[in-house]
Each structure stands twice: as C-alpha cells, then as structure tokens.
Amino acid sequence: MKWNSIKKRVSYYLQYFPFTLNAFILGVALWLCFQWLKPGSATAEDDATASFVPVILLIGKITLWFVTGLISFSVLSTFVCWIHFLFLSGKGYKLDIEFQPAKKGMGLWMQTLLQKARRPFLGFIKARLFYDDFKITDKFTLASNQRIKHRFWRQGVSGKSKMQLPDIKEYKLQGGFVFFEDMLQLFSLPVKQDLKSHFHNAPESITLKDNPAIPRKTEDTDTRIEQLRRVDGEYLNYKDFESGDDVRRVVWKVYAKNRELMVRVPEIFDPYASHIYCYASFHKTNDFAENDFTAEMLNYYKTRIWTVYETLSRKEFEVRFVPDQELHLPEQTNKDLFVQKLISNSHWQESRSLADYFELKYGSVLCISSMNSIEEIKEVLEQCNNEVVVYYVKLSNTFRTIAPLTWLKRVFILPPNDRLKRIRSRWILTPMRWKLVKKEKEIENILNKLDLTVVTL
C-alpha cells in the first residue's frame, strides 16, 4: 500500500477521535489556574497588599468556577445532542446535501440539512465529506435553524458553504461525518454518514470574441444561409460509372489500377444548413507524463472548450459537440448541461489520434491543444478549407501570472495568492516547461502558414 493511501486511511479513522488540541490546551490552563488559586498558594510581601489578596482570590475563584460551569454545560449539551442524533440515525435520518454550481470560479455550493438535529448550547454542528478514494474536504458549519412553516418546533439545522475542488471532473461521494462540538471545540463527537452519489465540478466560462463558424453538414432544410455552402461528393468524391455519366469525369488512374470505371462527383452548392459540428481533441503525445502540471492543463483546456461551445450556442444554428472518447453518461433533457458533463468527464488520452477523430467533411470547429502531435496537426489542417475555425489552446498559459515576472518589478508587485501559487513556482524550473514552449512555437509556425481562421486561447 502506498504512503498516500495509508495517509488517507489514517485521516479517515482519526475522525472518530473525539478530543481536539483545544481540550489539551484548556486542561493545562485550568490546572495552572487551580494551582494558583488554591489556599496557601499566594503570599504577600507586605501588609499593604495583604488585605487585597483574599478579595482577588475570591474574584478569581468566582470567575473560574463560572467559566468552568459554562464550559461544562456546553460540553454536557454537546453529548446530549450527539446521543439524540445517534438515536435519529438509527431511524434513518442523515445529512441531506444538494450541490449547486458556483456562478463564478471553480467549486460547488453545498446546501445541507440535518433533519430534527439540535445544536449544542453555544456549540457547533459541523460536517465533512469523503470522495474519490477517501479524499477529505474541510469542515463546514451547519449554523441555521430551520423551522417548519407556521410551527414553533424546528425542522433541523442547515447550512450553505462552498466546496473548493481541485479538478474539473465528476467526483464520487463515498461518505461523510457529522460532528457535534462545544463552545470551545474541546470535543468533536462524530456520527458517520452513509452517503453515496456523484457530483461534478463544471468548467467556468470566460470572455471570448465571437468568430464566424458555418455548418458543413445538412440534416434538414429548415434554416437557409446567405452564403452557399460547398458540398463534396460521397466516398472520397468518386462513385461507380453509370449510364448517362459524363465520360470526361472518368478517373482513368483508378481504372488502370483496378479495372473499375469510377467517375468524379461534382461539387454542389447547398443553400441550406442545420448543424455546427464542434470537435475537441484530448489526445496527448506520450512524451508528456501524467503529473500535477498536466492535470492543471486539463482544467485549463476544459474551461476553454466549454467557452467555445457556449459562444457557438448563441448562434442561430444548433451546435453538436463530438467527444473523442467513450463516456457513459445518462441522457439529459438539457443539452447544454449534458455537453458540460461530457467536457468535465473527458481526460487526456493516447488511443485516438487527431487524424482518426476529426471528420474533415463535417467539422466546422476544431479545438486543439499543445498536447497534440505536431505532425498530425500539420496533416489534418493542411486538408481543411477556409470554412473550418481552429481554436488553439496554448497550455503554457495555464501557469501565467498576472503580476510581472521580472525580479525588479516583483520587489514592489507581489503575485496574487491563488490556488496555483505553489505549483506555479515549480513550473518555472521544470524541464517540461521548456519542452512545451518549444513545441508551441513549432505549432504556431504551422498555423501561421495556413489559410485558416485560427484563434489562440
């Protein structure tokens, strides 16, 4: 068993330990106070202050006993509320969680409810979740008392908090704990929660300039376009020779090789169009290993792909997203939400190349990244005509900082604190950075020589 797996298991079972660091610190502090206030512990050096010592000790004892009594009552109420919820758990009551996507930034909002639970006197009810092989979330608080409408008694305790997730993907919820804590958080009494569900961290949308993209495949004649669309013939623009075909269109090279008469299918111009087919390749060459850097680049790539799709969806044509990997997801009535989940669950893959994935005949939009093969990018894009819009996601921008990187300016301008601060400092010195930057320069040289609409993200 690997060290990371052992560490996760230990963290999981430590949730059953009821004592906290605060209990140890408070125990030492109370012992010192009682030692100072016990009879005979205080001596006066002169008669002028000797008369005040008993008064000071009395005030100290009253304060100490009051504080001790208040803390003890809070601890006692914590145990009572804990036992009460253990009884409710035996009847099937558990933590109810509803996940909602955050409007800005990555992460999810969690709306939680603990039915019929009681909060300890001046205490807290907290919870935490375990997901994806016992990865742990931070504790979040359930602080609001929910009451049944037009009734005096409470329905339970609820809360709303934001859960920060590291990656854009679907997560598997494996369980959780509810903790009952006193006013000073001396005890953290756990109740295990059997929670099984899935939730996904959706990519956010960024600002993107709209670029023209027209459909290249007609599946209905409901929408008419102003510019006639060139339609190629079927089967590599050839078909079998039939009576009435023009002899001048016979492909004699094919006849000399196979002794079969084939004719070229002439191009036609269709005034109708229906769908924009959007392709996004997640193919990764094997010269880049899976690590923390490629994981963050994947998040960056998913965000850009979702932005491209969302921008295209505002057009008059229907947009169809074509994934490059098999993802078994249940169908949904909301098409945009389904596409968002397709993008969220996609990952870097090495089995399906760009050439095998992109359909030259139908594709209107193609998203590529720095992970794609240079040879395949050149091969595929040289066969595309100017109707194809290419979105090139430059993955080295994943770790780009807002503040200037010159050492002189960074004396006065500090980079912002964000989730990528630690990994960004490692990225500057890793050999992978130099390899990726060199590859991106070669890709840009290829794109600049092609007569295509290319957008760099």
Short mmCIF file of C-alpha atoms in Angstrom, two decimals:
data_model
loop_
_atom_site.label_atom_id
_atom_site.label_comp_id
_atom_site.label_asym_id
_atom_site.label_seq_id
_atom_site.Cartn_x
_atom_site.Cartn_y
_atom_site.Cartn_z
CA MET A 1 0.00 0.00 0.00
CA LYS A 2 1.40 3.40 -1.00
CA TRP A 3 2.14 6.12 1.52
CA ASN A 4 -0.59 8.43 0.16
CA SER A 5 -3.18 5.69 0.53
CA ILE A 6 -2.06 5.00 4.11
CA LYS A 7 -2.22 8.71 4.90
CA LYS A 8 -5.78 8.97 3.57
CA ARG A 9 -6.88 5.95 5.61
CA VAL A 10 -5.32 7.32 8.79
CA SER A 11 -7.04 10.68 8.22
CA TYR A 12 -10.34 8.86 7.80
CA TYR A 13 -10.11 6.88 11.04
CA LEU A 14 -8.86 9.90 13.00
CA GLN A 15 -12.34 11.39 12.55
CA TYR A 16 -13.52 9.00 15.29
CA PHE A 17 -11.11 10.54 17.83
CA PRO A 18 -13.30 12.86 19.98
CA PHE A 19 -10.63 15.05 21.61
CA THR A 20 -9.14 18.13 19.99
CA LEU A 21 -5.99 20.15 20.57
CA ASN A 22 -8.12 22.77 22.35
CA ALA A 23 -9.01 20.23 25.06
CA PHE A 24 -5.35 19.64 25.87
CA ILE A 25 -4.53 23.37 25.95
CA LEU A 26 -7.55 24.19 28.14
CA GLY A 27 -6.77 21.32 30.51
CA VAL A 28 -3.26 22.66 31.09
CA ALA A 29 -4.58 26.24 31.55
CA LEU A 30 -7.25 25.17 34.10
CA TRP A 31 -4.73 23.13 36.07
CA LEU A 32 -2.41 26.14 36.31
CA CYS A 33 -5.30 28.39 37.41
CA PHE A 34 -6.39 25.99 40.16
CA GLN A 35 -2.80 25.68 41.35
CA TRP A 36 -2.56 29.47 41.61
CA LEU A 37 -5.92 29.91 43.34
CA LYS A 38 -5.77 27.08 45.87
CA PRO A 39 -5.33 28.10 49.56
CA GLY A 40 -1.76 28.93 50.60
CA SER A 41 -0.55 29.45 47.07
CA ALA A 42 -0.46 33.26 47.34
CA THR A 43 1.81 35.14 49.80
CA ALA A 44 2.01 38.82 50.47
CA GLU A 45 5.34 40.57 50.79
CA ASP A 46 4.00 43.49 52.92
CA ASP A 47 0.95 44.36 54.97
CA ALA A 48 -0.23 46.99 52.43
CA THR A 49 -1.19 44.39 49.82
CA ALA A 50 -2.01 41.50 52.16
CA SER A 51 -5.59 42.72 52.70
CA PHE A 52 -6.37 42.65 48.94
CA VAL A 53 -5.16 39.12 48.31
CA PRO A 54 -8.28 37.32 49.68
CA VAL A 55 -10.56 39.60 47.59
CA ILE A 56 -8.56 38.97 44.42
CA LEU A 57 -8.55 35.23 45.06
CA LEU A 58 -12.31 35.25 45.69
CA ILE A 59 -13.00 37.13 42.44
CA GLY A 60 -10.67 34.74 40.62
CA LYS A 61 -12.42 31.68 42.05
CA ILE A 62 -15.87 33.03 41.15
CA THR A 63 -14.73 33.78 37.61
CA LEU A 64 -13.01 30.41 37.26
CA TRP A 65 -16.00 28.43 38.53
CA PHE A 66 -18.38 30.44 36.32
CA VAL A 67 -16.29 29.82 33.22
CA THR A 68 -15.82 26.17 34.17
CA GLY A 69 -19.55 25.75 34.74
CA LEU A 70 -20.40 27.43 31.41
CA ILE A 71 -17.95 25.24 29.53
CA SER A 72 -19.15 22.13 31.35
CA PHE A 73 -22.77 22.90 30.50
CA SER A 74 -21.83 23.39 26.84
CA VAL A 75 -19.92 20.08 26.84
CA LEU A 76 -22.84 18.30 28.52
CA SER A 77 -25.32 19.68 25.98
CA THR A 78 -22.96 18.53 23.22
CA PHE A 79 -23.08 14.96 24.50
CA VAL A 80 -26.89 15.14 24.82
CA CYS A 81 -27.32 16.44 21.23
CA TRP A 82 -24.87 13.81 19.98
CA ILE A 83 -26.73 10.96 21.67
CA HIS A 84 -30.03 12.38 20.37
CA PHE A 85 -28.78 12.36 16.78
CA LEU A 86 -27.36 8.85 17.19
CA PHE A 87 -30.90 7.81 18.07
CA LEU A 88 -32.22 9.64 14.98
CA SER A 89 -29.58 7.98 12.78
CA GLY A 90 -30.94 4.60 13.80
CA LYS A 91 -34.29 5.70 12.38
CA GLY A 92 -32.79 6.64 9.01
CA TYR A 93 -32.18 10.37 9.44
CA LYS A 94 -28.98 11.55 7.80
CA LEU A 95 -27.29 14.54 6.24
CA ASP A 96 -29.08 15.80 3.13
CA ILE A 97 -26.84 17.52 0.58
CA GLU A 98 -27.77 19.40 -2.58
CA PHE A 99 -24.94 20.52 -4.86
CA GLN A 100 -25.25 23.73 -6.86
CA PRO A 101 -22.65 25.05 -9.33
CA ALA A 102 -20.90 28.27 -8.39
CA LYS A 103 -21.67 31.20 -10.67
CA LYS A 104 -18.11 32.50 -10.60
CA GLY A 105 -14.95 30.47 -10.20
CA MET A 106 -14.44 26.77 -9.68
CA GLY A 107 -16.18 24.86 -6.92
CA LEU A 108 -19.66 23.93 -5.77
CA TRP A 109 -22.13 25.35 -3.32
CA MET A 110 -23.46 22.80 -0.84
CA GLN A 111 -26.93 23.25 0.63
CA THR A 112 -27.07 20.91 3.65
CA LEU A 113 -29.84 19.94 6.08
CA LEU A 114 -29.70 17.78 9.22
CA GLN A 115 -33.31 16.96 9.99
CA LYS A 116 -34.52 17.11 13.62
CA ALA A 117 -30.98 17.71 14.90
CA ARG A 118 -30.34 20.04 17.85
CA ARG A 119 -27.37 22.34 18.09
CA PRO A 120 -25.44 22.25 21.42
CA PHE A 121 -25.60 25.20 23.79
CA LEU A 122 -23.22 27.81 22.34
CA GLY A 123 -21.77 24.96 20.30
CA PHE A 124 -21.49 23.93 16.68
CA ILE A 125 -22.59 21.24 14.26
CA LYS A 126 -20.07 20.65 11.50
CA ALA A 127 -19.62 18.12 8.73
CA ARG A 128 -17.08 16.94 6.22
CA LEU A 129 -17.23 14.68 3.17
CA PHE A 130 -15.05 11.95 1.72
CA TYR A 131 -14.81 11.43 -2.03
CA ASP A 132 -12.69 9.65 -4.66
CA ASP A 133 -10.72 7.11 -2.60
CA PHE A 134 -11.12 8.93 0.74
CA LYS A 135 -10.01 12.40 -0.21
CA ILE A 136 -11.24 14.72 2.50
CA THR A 137 -12.92 18.13 2.44
CA ASP A 138 -12.58 20.86 5.01
CA LYS A 139 -15.13 21.03 7.79
CA PHE A 140 -18.17 23.15 7.00
CA THR A 141 -20.65 24.50 9.54
CA LEU A 142 -24.40 23.97 9.77
CA ALA A 143 -25.48 27.10 11.60
CA SER A 144 -29.06 27.97 10.62
CA ASN A 145 -32.08 26.63 12.50
CA GLN A 146 -34.80 25.53 10.08
CA ARG A 147 -38.37 25.69 11.35
CA ILE A 148 -41.50 24.15 9.90
CA LYS A 149 -43.72 26.87 8.47
CA HIS A 150 -46.34 28.13 10.97
CA ARG A 151 -44.94 25.79 13.65
CA PHE A 152 -42.83 26.53 16.72
CA TRP A 153 -40.57 23.49 16.69
CA ARG A 154 -37.57 23.20 14.46
CA GLN A 155 -37.20 21.06 11.39
CA GLY A 156 -33.45 20.74 11.81
CA VAL A 157 -30.15 22.53 11.25
CA SER A 158 -28.97 23.64 7.82
CA GLY A 159 -26.06 25.42 6.24
CA LYS A 160 -24.67 26.65 2.96
CA SER A 161 -20.97 26.58 2.15
CA LYS A 162 -18.69 26.48 -0.85
CA MET A 163 -16.54 23.44 -1.51
CA GLN A 164 -13.35 24.05 -3.45
CA LEU A 165 -12.46 21.15 -5.74
CA PRO A 166 -9.06 20.65 -7.38
CA ASP A 167 -10.13 19.45 -10.84
CA ILE A 168 -12.91 19.85 -13.38
CA LYS A 169 -14.40 16.37 -13.46
CA GLU A 170 -17.03 14.11 -11.93
CA TYR A 171 -16.47 13.08 -8.32
CA LYS A 172 -17.77 10.06 -6.43
CA LEU A 173 -19.09 10.83 -2.95
CA GLN A 174 -18.16 7.94 -0.63
CA GLY A 175 -19.38 9.11 2.77
CA GLY A 176 -19.10 11.74 5.44
CA PHE A 177 -19.19 12.64 9.11
CA VAL A 178 -21.29 14.97 11.23
CA PHE A 179 -19.52 16.46 14.26
CA PHE A 180 -21.08 17.89 17.43
CA GLU A 181 -18.73 20.39 19.07
CA ASP A 182 -18.96 22.51 22.23
CA MET A 183 -18.41 26.25 22.52
CA LEU A 184 -14.60 25.97 22.73
CA GLN A 185 -14.45 22.99 20.37
CA LEU A 186 -12.88 20.79 23.06
CA PHE A 187 -14.75 17.73 21.86
CA SER A 188 -15.68 16.76 18.32
CA LEU A 189 -18.15 13.88 18.60
CA PRO A 190 -18.60 12.14 15.23
CA VAL A 191 -21.56 10.44 13.58
CA LYS A 192 -20.77 8.53 10.42
CA GLN A 193 -22.96 9.27 7.39
CA ASP A 194 -23.50 6.75 4.60
CA LEU A 195 -23.65 9.00 1.53
CA LYS A 196 -23.38 7.64 -1.99
CA SER A 197 -23.76 9.89 -5.01
CA HIS A 198 -21.92 11.62 -7.83
CA PHE A 199 -21.30 15.30 -8.41
CA HIS A 200 -19.20 17.13 -10.96
CA ASN A 201 -17.22 20.32 -10.91
CA ALA A 202 -18.27 22.18 -14.04
CA PRO A 203 -15.92 24.39 -16.08
CA GLU A 204 -16.47 28.11 -15.84
CA SER A 205 -16.96 30.37 -18.82
CA ILE A 206 -14.53 33.12 -19.79
CA THR A 207 -14.84 36.04 -22.19
CA LEU A 208 -14.28 35.03 -25.80
CA LYS A 209 -14.56 37.00 -29.00
CA ASP A 210 -17.17 35.52 -31.31
CA ASN A 211 -15.73 34.10 -34.53
CA PRO A 212 -17.74 33.11 -37.60
CA ALA A 213 -18.47 29.40 -37.98
CA ILE A 214 -20.89 27.94 -40.51
CA PRO A 215 -22.36 24.44 -40.74
CA ARG A 216 -20.82 21.97 -43.17
CA LYS A 217 -23.45 19.23 -42.98
CA THR A 218 -27.14 19.47 -43.86
CA GLU A 219 -29.57 17.25 -41.96
CA ASP A 220 -32.71 19.30 -42.52
CA THR A 221 -33.80 22.22 -44.71
CA ASP A 222 -35.28 24.44 -42.04
CA THR A 223 -32.51 27.02 -42.00
CA ARG A 224 -31.30 28.85 -45.09
CA ILE A 225 -27.89 30.50 -45.21
CA GLU A 226 -26.90 33.60 -47.15
CA GLN A 227 -23.62 32.15 -48.47
CA LEU A 228 -23.84 28.96 -50.49
CA ARG A 229 -22.05 26.08 -48.80
CA ARG A 230 -19.76 23.81 -50.84
CA VAL A 231 -20.78 20.14 -50.50
CA ASP A 232 -18.34 17.43 -51.56
CA GLY A 233 -19.40 14.11 -53.03
CA GLU A 234 -19.57 10.86 -51.10
CA TYR A 235 -16.83 8.21 -50.87
CA LEU A 236 -13.79 10.41 -51.50
CA ASN A 237 -15.70 12.30 -54.22
CA TYR A 238 -15.87 9.20 -56.50
CA LYS A 239 -18.74 6.91 -57.50
CA ASP A 240 -19.29 3.95 -59.83
CA PHE A 241 -19.80 4.74 -63.51
CA GLU A 242 -23.46 4.66 -64.53
CA SER A 243 -25.31 5.07 -67.78
CA GLY A 244 -25.59 8.75 -68.61
CA ASP A 245 -22.47 9.87 -66.69
CA ASP A 246 -20.08 12.19 -68.48
CA VAL A 247 -17.11 10.19 -69.82
CA ARG A 248 -14.87 13.18 -69.23
CA ARG A 249 -15.26 12.65 -65.46
CA VAL A 250 -13.91 9.07 -65.57
CA VAL A 251 -10.93 8.57 -63.24
CA TRP A 252 -8.53 6.69 -65.51
CA LYS A 253 -5.94 6.15 -62.79
CA VAL A 254 -8.44 4.07 -60.82
CA TYR A 255 -9.39 2.14 -63.98
CA ALA A 256 -5.76 1.37 -64.75
CA LYS A 257 -5.24 0.02 -61.24
CA ASN A 258 -8.50 -1.83 -60.51
CA ARG A 259 -10.16 -2.16 -63.93
CA GLU A 260 -13.23 -0.42 -62.49
CA LEU A 261 -14.85 2.61 -64.04
CA MET A 262 -15.17 5.39 -61.46
CA VAL A 263 -16.28 8.97 -62.05
CA ARG A 264 -15.74 12.12 -60.05
CA VAL A 265 -18.77 13.50 -58.23
CA PRO A 266 -19.08 17.21 -58.99
CA GLU A 267 -19.28 19.69 -56.17
CA ILE A 268 -22.63 21.26 -55.47
CA PHE A 269 -23.60 24.37 -53.56
CA ASP A 270 -26.28 23.86 -50.92
CA PRO A 271 -28.25 26.92 -49.70
CA TYR A 272 -29.40 25.08 -46.56
CA ALA A 273 -27.57 24.21 -43.36
CA SER A 274 -28.55 22.78 -39.99
CA HIS A 275 -25.74 21.92 -37.57
CA ILE A 276 -22.31 23.13 -36.49
CA TYR A 277 -20.16 20.17 -35.53
CA CYS A 278 -17.66 21.05 -32.80
CA TYR A 279 -14.63 18.79 -32.29
CA ALA A 280 -12.22 19.00 -29.33
CA SER A 281 -9.24 16.67 -29.24
CA PHE A 282 -7.95 15.45 -25.86
CA HIS A 283 -5.17 13.44 -27.49
CA LYS A 284 -1.84 13.66 -25.67
CA THR A 285 1.51 12.52 -27.02
CA ASN A 286 3.44 10.08 -24.87
CA ASP A 287 6.37 12.47 -24.35
CA PHE A 288 4.39 14.23 -21.60
CA ALA A 289 3.77 12.12 -18.50
CA GLU A 290 0.70 12.40 -16.27
CA ASN A 291 1.52 14.68 -13.32
CA ASP A 292 0.25 17.73 -11.44
CA PHE A 293 1.11 20.01 -14.36
CA THR A 294 -0.84 18.06 -16.97
CA ALA A 295 -3.78 17.82 -14.55
CA GLU A 296 -3.95 21.62 -14.25
CA MET A 297 -3.52 21.98 -18.01
CA LEU A 298 -6.51 19.68 -18.44
CA ASN A 299 -8.61 22.01 -16.27
CA TYR A 300 -7.45 24.98 -18.34
CA TYR A 301 -8.28 23.17 -21.59
CA LYS A 302 -11.77 22.15 -20.42
CA THR A 303 -12.57 25.74 -19.46
CA ARG A 304 -11.64 26.97 -22.94
CA ILE A 305 -13.56 24.23 -24.73
CA TRP A 306 -16.71 24.95 -22.72
CA THR A 307 -16.34 28.65 -23.50
CA VAL A 308 -16.06 27.89 -27.23
CA TYR A 309 -19.16 25.69 -27.13
CA GLU A 310 -21.14 28.23 -25.10
CA THR A 311 -20.18 31.01 -27.54
CA LEU A 312 -21.23 28.92 -30.54
CA SER A 313 -24.53 28.03 -28.87
CA ARG A 314 -25.62 31.65 -29.10
CA LYS A 315 -25.73 31.37 -32.90
CA GLU A 316 -28.82 30.56 -34.93
CA PHE A 317 -27.52 27.08 -35.77
CA GLU A 318 -27.63 24.07 -33.50
CA VAL A 319 -24.21 23.05 -32.17
CA ARG A 320 -23.30 19.39 -31.77
CA PHE A 321 -20.30 18.52 -29.64
CA VAL A 322 -18.44 15.36 -30.71
CA PRO A 323 -16.34 13.79 -27.89
CA ASP A 324 -13.17 11.90 -28.76
CA GLN A 325 -13.65 9.23 -26.05
CA GLU A 326 -16.41 6.95 -24.86
CA LEU A 327 -18.19 8.46 -21.88
CA HIS A 328 -21.15 6.55 -20.50
CA LEU A 329 -23.36 9.33 -19.16
CA PRO A 330 -27.15 9.26 -18.79
CA GLU A 331 -29.02 11.33 -21.35
CA GLN A 332 -30.49 14.61 -20.13
CA THR A 333 -33.18 16.89 -21.43
CA ASN A 334 -30.91 19.89 -21.00
CA LYS A 335 -28.49 19.56 -23.90
CA ASP A 336 -26.05 22.22 -22.70
CA LEU A 337 -25.78 20.58 -19.28
CA PHE A 338 -25.12 17.24 -20.95
CA VAL A 339 -22.32 18.72 -23.06
CA GLN A 340 -20.89 20.38 -19.96
CA LYS A 341 -20.73 16.98 -18.24
CA LEU A 342 -19.14 15.44 -21.34
CA ILE A 343 -16.38 18.03 -21.22
CA SER A 344 -15.99 17.70 -17.44
CA ASN A 345 -15.55 13.92 -17.62
CA SER A 346 -13.10 13.95 -20.54
CA HIS A 347 -9.43 13.29 -19.87
CA TRP A 348 -6.12 13.16 -21.68
CA GLN A 349 -5.96 10.05 -23.87
CA GLU A 350 -3.38 8.47 -26.17
CA SER A 351 -5.55 5.96 -28.03
CA ARG A 352 -7.45 8.13 -30.52
CA SER A 353 -5.34 10.49 -32.56
CA LEU A 354 -6.42 13.78 -34.10
CA ALA A 355 -6.39 12.31 -37.62
CA ASP A 356 -8.71 9.46 -36.60
CA TYR A 357 -11.04 11.77 -34.71
CA PHE A 358 -11.70 14.84 -36.83
CA GLU A 359 -14.14 14.47 -39.73
CA LEU A 360 -12.91 16.76 -42.49
CA LYS A 361 -16.21 16.61 -44.33
CA TYR A 362 -18.45 17.74 -41.44
CA GLY A 363 -16.31 19.55 -38.88
CA SER A 364 -16.83 23.30 -38.65
CA VAL A 365 -14.93 23.95 -35.39
CA LEU A 366 -11.82 22.16 -34.19
CA CYS A 367 -10.19 22.67 -30.77
CA ILE A 368 -6.58 21.54 -30.43
CA SER A 369 -4.00 21.94 -27.68
CA SER A 370 -0.27 21.91 -27.13
CA MET A 371 -0.55 18.21 -26.24
CA ASN A 372 -1.47 17.20 -29.79
CA SER A 373 1.10 15.78 -32.15
CA ILE A 374 2.78 18.37 -34.38
CA GLU A 375 2.78 16.00 -37.36
CA GLU A 376 -0.94 15.27 -37.01
CA ILE A 377 -1.84 18.96 -36.63
CA LYS A 378 0.00 19.69 -39.86
CA GLU A 379 -1.51 16.70 -41.67
CA VAL A 380 -5.12 17.44 -40.64
CA LEU A 381 -5.11 21.22 -41.03
CA GLU A 382 -3.49 21.11 -44.48
CA GLN A 383 -6.54 19.20 -45.69
CA CYS A 384 -9.03 21.69 -44.18
CA ASN A 385 -10.53 24.51 -46.20
CA ASN A 386 -11.14 28.03 -45.02
CA GLU A 387 -14.60 27.15 -43.66
CA VAL A 388 -13.03 25.48 -40.61
CA VAL A 389 -12.41 27.59 -37.48
CA VAL A 390 -9.50 26.32 -35.39
CA TYR A 391 -9.19 27.14 -31.69
CA TYR A 392 -5.67 26.56 -30.46
CA VAL A 393 -5.36 26.34 -26.66
CA LYS A 394 -1.85 27.29 -25.59
CA LEU A 395 -1.42 25.24 -22.42
CA SER A 396 1.68 27.06 -21.16
CA ASN A 397 -0.68 29.95 -20.32
CA THR A 398 -2.13 27.79 -17.55
CA PHE A 399 0.54 28.96 -15.13
CA ARG A 400 0.81 32.52 -16.37
CA THR A 401 0.80 35.13 -13.60
CA ILE A 402 -0.99 38.47 -13.66
CA ALA A 403 1.91 40.27 -11.99
CA PRO A 404 5.11 40.85 -13.99
CA LEU A 405 7.77 38.17 -13.64
CA THR A 406 10.77 40.48 -13.76
CA TRP A 407 12.57 40.35 -10.43
CA LEU A 408 12.87 44.13 -10.20
CA LYS A 409 9.11 44.69 -10.52
CA ARG A 410 8.24 41.81 -8.19
CA VAL A 411 10.03 43.66 -5.39
CA PHE A 412 7.12 46.10 -5.46
CA ILE A 413 4.33 43.99 -7.05
CA LEU A 414 3.55 40.68 -5.36
CA PRO A 415 1.79 37.97 -7.38
CA PRO A 416 -1.78 37.27 -6.29
CA ASN A 417 -2.48 34.43 -3.89
CA ASP A 418 -4.40 31.75 -5.75
CA ARG A 419 -4.77 28.00 -5.99
CA LEU A 420 -1.86 27.64 -8.42
CA LYS A 421 0.69 29.65 -6.47
CA ARG A 422 2.67 26.63 -5.23
CA ILE A 423 2.64 24.69 -8.49
CA ARG A 424 3.49 27.83 -10.47
CA SER A 425 6.80 28.22 -8.64
CA ARG A 426 7.71 24.62 -9.55
CA TRP A 427 6.62 25.11 -13.16
CA ILE A 428 9.21 27.82 -13.77
CA LEU A 429 12.09 25.41 -13.13
CA THR A 430 10.75 22.14 -14.55
CA PRO A 431 12.24 20.78 -17.83
CA MET A 432 8.68 20.10 -19.02
CA ARG A 433 8.13 23.84 -19.39
CA TRP A 434 10.98 24.27 -21.89
CA LYS A 435 9.85 21.24 -23.89
CA LEU A 436 6.26 22.52 -24.06
CA VAL A 437 7.22 26.08 -25.02
CA LYS A 438 9.45 24.76 -27.82
CA LYS A 439 6.61 22.60 -29.12
CA GLU A 440 4.15 25.50 -29.02
CA LYS A 441 6.45 27.64 -31.16
CA GLU A 442 6.52 24.91 -33.80
CA ILE A 443 2.72 24.62 -33.75
CA GLU A 444 2.34 28.39 -34.11
CA ASN A 445 4.65 28.38 -37.13
CA ILE A 446 2.45 25.76 -38.78
CA LEU A 447 -0.76 27.67 -38.00
CA ASN A 448 0.65 30.93 -39.37
CA LYS A 449 1.35 29.33 -42.76
CA LEU A 450 -2.21 28.00 -43.20
CA ASP A 451 -5.11 29.90 -44.76
CA LEU A 452 -7.46 29.17 -41.85
CA THR A 453 -9.25 31.14 -39.16
CA VAL A 454 -7.14 30.38 -36.09
CA VAL A 455 -7.93 31.68 -32.60
CA THR A 456 -5.29 31.27 -29.89
CA LEU A 457 -6.64 30.90 -26.36
#
